[in-house]
Amino acid sequence: MTDDPRDTQRFQVSQEAASALLGDADGLRMLLVYAETVLRSRGIDIATRIHLDIAEAIIDAHIEELTEPGLSDAAAQALRTDPRCAVVVAAVHYATARECPTCLAGDEPDAAQVLRWATDFARGAAPVA
């Protein structure tokens, strides 16, 4: 695995999905419900649960901003292209996606690694104020 999951083929697919979802509050809600269902059925360790909870909180906050009454077009556009949230949405998508049959075995990080990386990335990219 590389240090940055963005270098992997499977994560790139998840980034494309995240780009499509970023401005869609209903789609993001469905992703969160799906993530809970899939990861719970697979069994989830405490470390993954913690990072999933952080990712869900970031996505929930994004949904709240998207659905804020009176949201300007400029603010909505900024939300649809927010790199911090895009990485987190991609990580949740990645964690719930099926294995990639065309990816090189052993080259893809596991869900816990990607969720941890994404929440660390989001925390580091967050403005201080």
PDB file of C-alpha atoms in Angstrom:
ATOM      1  CA  MET A   1       0.000   0.000   0.000  1.00  0.00           C
ATOM      2  CA  THR A   2       1.153   3.523  -0.671  1.00  0.00           C
ATOM      3  CA  ASP A   3       1.056   6.171   2.064  1.00  0.00           C
ATOM      4  CA  ASP A   4      -1.711   7.990   0.212  1.00  0.00           C
ATOM      5  CA  PRO A   5      -4.773   5.915  -0.738  1.00  0.00           C
ATOM      6  CA  ARG A   6      -5.506   8.416  -3.528  1.00  0.00           C
ATOM      7  CA  ASP A   7      -2.794   6.622  -5.499  1.00  0.00           C
ATOM      8  CA  THR A   8      -4.820   3.399  -5.641  1.00  0.00           C
ATOM      9  CA  GLN A   9      -7.218   2.459  -8.402  1.00  0.00           C
ATOM     10  CA  ARG A  10     -10.039   1.529  -6.028  1.00  0.00           C
ATOM     11  CA  PHE A  11      -9.851   4.841  -4.157  1.00  0.00           C
ATOM     12  CA  GLN A  12      -9.901   6.745  -7.436  1.00  0.00           C
ATOM     13  CA  VAL A  13     -13.231   5.062  -8.223  1.00  0.00           C
ATOM     14  CA  SER A  14     -14.482   6.152  -4.804  1.00  0.00           C
ATOM     15  CA  GLN A  15     -13.303   9.719  -5.457  1.00  0.00           C
ATOM     16  CA  GLU A  16     -15.386   9.811  -8.631  1.00  0.00           C
ATOM     17  CA  ALA A  17     -18.412   8.601  -6.676  1.00  0.00           C
ATOM     18  CA  ALA A  18     -17.755  11.219  -3.986  1.00  0.00           C
ATOM     19  CA  SER A  19     -17.643  13.987  -6.583  1.00  0.00           C
ATOM     20  CA  ALA A  20     -21.097  12.964  -7.760  1.00  0.00           C
ATOM     21  CA  LEU A  21     -22.451  12.797  -4.189  1.00  0.00           C
ATOM     22  CA  LEU A  22     -20.938  15.919  -2.658  1.00  0.00           C
ATOM     23  CA  GLY A  23     -23.823  18.240  -3.487  1.00  0.00           C
ATOM     24  CA  ASP A  24     -26.558  15.627  -2.971  1.00  0.00           C
ATOM     25  CA  ALA A  25     -27.840  15.644   0.628  1.00  0.00           C
ATOM     26  CA  ASP A  26     -30.173  12.675   0.044  1.00  0.00           C
ATOM     27  CA  GLY A  27     -27.420  10.678  -1.650  1.00  0.00           C
ATOM     28  CA  LEU A  28     -25.070  11.385   1.254  1.00  0.00           C
ATOM     29  CA  ARG A  29     -27.717  10.252   3.758  1.00  0.00           C
ATOM     30  CA  MET A  30     -28.167   7.037   1.780  1.00  0.00           C
ATOM     31  CA  LEU A  31     -24.397   6.489   1.775  1.00  0.00           C
ATOM     32  CA  LEU A  32     -24.316   6.817   5.582  1.00  0.00           C
ATOM     33  CA  VAL A  33     -27.169   4.350   6.049  1.00  0.00           C
ATOM     34  CA  TYR A  34     -25.536   1.947   3.606  1.00  0.00           C
ATOM     35  CA  ALA A  35     -22.174   2.268   5.366  1.00  0.00           C
ATOM     36  CA  GLU A  36     -23.730   1.408   8.714  1.00  0.00           C
ATOM     37  CA  THR A  37     -25.522  -1.608   7.228  1.00  0.00           C
ATOM     38  CA  VAL A  38     -22.561  -2.967   5.269  1.00  0.00           C
ATOM     39  CA  LEU A  39     -19.896  -2.423   7.899  1.00  0.00           C
ATOM     40  CA  ARG A  40     -22.082  -3.763  10.702  1.00  0.00           C
ATOM     41  CA  SER A  41     -22.802  -6.924   8.653  1.00  0.00           C
ATOM     42  CA  ARG A  42     -19.073  -7.414   8.014  1.00  0.00           C
ATOM     43  CA  GLY A  43     -18.244  -6.855  11.664  1.00  0.00           C
ATOM     44  CA  ILE A  44     -16.437  -3.697  12.644  1.00  0.00           C
ATOM     45  CA  ASP A  45     -13.612  -3.290  15.136  1.00  0.00           C
ATOM     46  CA  ILE A  46     -13.445  -0.391  17.573  1.00  0.00           C
ATOM     47  CA  ALA A  47     -10.729   1.497  15.665  1.00  0.00           C
ATOM     48  CA  THR A  48     -12.740   1.397  12.455  1.00  0.00           C
ATOM     49  CA  ARG A  49     -15.900   2.360  14.384  1.00  0.00           C
ATOM     50  CA  ILE A  50     -14.185   5.450  15.808  1.00  0.00           C
ATOM     51  CA  HIS A  51     -12.986   6.639  12.414  1.00  0.00           C
ATOM     52  CA  LEU A  52     -16.356   5.862  10.831  1.00  0.00           C
ATOM     53  CA  ASP A  53     -18.068   7.914  13.551  1.00  0.00           C
ATOM     54  CA  ILE A  54     -15.747  10.850  12.822  1.00  0.00           C
ATOM     55  CA  ALA A  55     -16.372  10.506   9.077  1.00  0.00           C
ATOM     56  CA  GLU A  56     -20.135  10.364   9.656  1.00  0.00           C
ATOM     57  CA  ALA A  57     -19.986  13.529  11.777  1.00  0.00           C
ATOM     58  CA  ILE A  58     -18.119  15.360   9.011  1.00  0.00           C
ATOM     59  CA  ILE A  59     -20.640  14.209   6.402  1.00  0.00           C
ATOM     60  CA  ASP A  60     -23.595  15.070   8.682  1.00  0.00           C
ATOM     61  CA  ALA A  61     -22.214  18.594   9.105  1.00  0.00           C
ATOM     62  CA  HIS A  62     -21.832  18.853   5.331  1.00  0.00           C
ATOM     63  CA  ILE A  63     -25.459  17.767   4.848  1.00  0.00           C
ATOM     64  CA  GLU A  64     -26.608  20.404   7.337  1.00  0.00           C
ATOM     65  CA  GLU A  65     -24.727  23.072   5.417  1.00  0.00           C
ATOM     66  CA  LEU A  66     -26.163  21.870   2.091  1.00  0.00           C
ATOM     67  CA  THR A  67     -29.715  22.062   3.409  1.00  0.00           C
ATOM     68  CA  GLU A  68     -29.362  25.399   5.166  1.00  0.00           C
ATOM     69  CA  PRO A  69     -32.193  27.760   4.182  1.00  0.00           C
ATOM     70  CA  GLY A  70     -31.068  30.681   2.079  1.00  0.00           C
ATOM     71  CA  LEU A  71     -27.828  29.029   0.975  1.00  0.00           C
ATOM     72  CA  SER A  72     -26.279  31.202  -1.730  1.00  0.00           C
ATOM     73  CA  ASP A  73     -25.224  29.754  -5.078  1.00  0.00           C
ATOM     74  CA  ALA A  74     -21.591  30.544  -4.294  1.00  0.00           C
ATOM     75  CA  ALA A  75     -21.771  28.785  -0.935  1.00  0.00           C
ATOM     76  CA  ALA A  76     -23.509  25.776  -2.501  1.00  0.00           C
ATOM     77  CA  GLN A  77     -20.785  25.567  -5.163  1.00  0.00           C
ATOM     78  CA  ALA A  78     -18.087  25.724  -2.495  1.00  0.00           C
ATOM     79  CA  LEU A  79     -19.770  22.866  -0.636  1.00  0.00           C
ATOM     80  CA  ARG A  80     -19.976  20.771  -3.815  1.00  0.00           C
ATOM     81  CA  THR A  81     -16.209  21.097  -4.248  1.00  0.00           C
ATOM     82  CA  ASP A  82     -15.045  20.954  -0.602  1.00  0.00           C
ATOM     83  CA  PRO A  83     -11.862  18.831  -0.740  1.00  0.00           C
ATOM     84  CA  ARG A  84     -11.974  17.932   2.968  1.00  0.00           C
ATOM     85  CA  CYS A  85     -15.451  16.483   2.718  1.00  0.00           C
ATOM     86  CA  ALA A  86     -14.754  14.909  -0.679  1.00  0.00           C
ATOM     87  CA  VAL A  87     -11.946  12.823   0.811  1.00  0.00           C
ATOM     88  CA  VAL A  88     -14.144  11.703   3.704  1.00  0.00           C
ATOM     89  CA  VAL A  89     -17.073  10.804   1.423  1.00  0.00           C
ATOM     90  CA  ALA A  90     -14.681   8.876  -0.814  1.00  0.00           C
ATOM     91  CA  ALA A  91     -13.310   7.006   2.210  1.00  0.00           C
ATOM     92  CA  VAL A  92     -16.781   5.985   3.377  1.00  0.00           C
ATOM     93  CA  HIS A  93     -17.625   4.909  -0.169  1.00  0.00           C
ATOM     94  CA  TYR A  94     -14.353   2.960  -0.311  1.00  0.00           C
ATOM     95  CA  ALA A  95     -15.072   1.258   3.006  1.00  0.00           C
ATOM     96  CA  THR A  96     -18.432   0.017   1.762  1.00  0.00           C
ATOM     97  CA  ALA A  97     -17.480  -0.864  -1.823  1.00  0.00           C
ATOM     98  CA  ARG A  98     -17.020  -4.415  -2.957  1.00  0.00           C
ATOM     99  CA  GLU A  99     -13.528  -5.654  -3.640  1.00  0.00           C
ATOM    100  CA  CYS A 100     -12.111  -4.426  -6.920  1.00  0.00           C
ATOM    101  CA  PRO A 101     -11.535  -7.450  -9.211  1.00  0.00           C
ATOM    102  CA  THR A 102      -9.108  -5.580 -11.479  1.00  0.00           C
ATOM    103  CA  CYS A 103      -6.975  -4.138  -8.656  1.00  0.00           C
ATOM    104  CA  LEU A 104      -3.623  -5.637  -7.782  1.00  0.00           C
ATOM    105  CA  ALA A 105      -3.906  -7.931  -4.768  1.00  0.00           C
ATOM    106  CA  GLY A 106      -2.220  -6.528  -1.699  1.00  0.00           C
ATOM    107  CA  ASP A 107      -1.943  -3.058  -3.203  1.00  0.00           C
ATOM    108  CA  GLU A 108      -5.238  -1.777  -1.805  1.00  0.00           C
ATOM    109  CA  PRO A 109      -5.468  -0.551   1.810  1.00  0.00           C
ATOM    110  CA  ASP A 110      -8.232  -1.883   4.044  1.00  0.00           C
ATOM    111  CA  ALA A 111     -11.258   0.167   5.109  1.00  0.00           C
ATOM    112  CA  ALA A 112      -9.839   1.017   8.534  1.00  0.00           C
ATOM    113  CA  GLN A 113      -6.636   2.403   7.003  1.00  0.00           C
ATOM    114  CA  VAL A 114      -8.538   4.558   4.521  1.00  0.00           C
ATOM    115  CA  LEU A 115     -11.020   5.867   7.097  1.00  0.00           C
ATOM    116  CA  ARG A 116      -8.167   6.710   9.474  1.00  0.00           C
ATOM    117  CA  TRP A 117      -6.223   8.459   6.708  1.00  0.00           C
ATOM    118  CA  ALA A 118      -9.299  10.436   5.566  1.00  0.00           C
ATOM    119  CA  THR A 119     -10.257  11.610   9.051  1.00  0.00           C
ATOM    120  CA  ASP A 120      -6.656  12.607   9.716  1.00  0.00           C
ATOM    121  CA  PHE A 121      -6.588  14.442   6.380  1.00  0.00           C
ATOM    122  CA  ALA A 122      -9.859  16.234   7.175  1.00  0.00           C
ATOM    123  CA  ARG A 123      -8.692  17.192  10.633  1.00  0.00           C
ATOM    124  CA  GLY A 124      -5.446  18.594   9.237  1.00  0.00           C
ATOM    125  CA  ALA A 125      -7.257  20.502   6.491  1.00  0.00           C
ATOM    126  CA  ALA A 126      -9.770  22.016   8.897  1.00  0.00           C
ATOM    127  CA  PRO A 127      -9.372  25.739   9.494  1.00  0.00           C
ATOM    128  CA  VAL A 128      -8.274  26.813  12.943  1.00  0.00           C
ATOM    129  CA  ALA A 129     -10.745  29.319  14.396  1.00  0.00           C
TER     130      ALA A 129
END
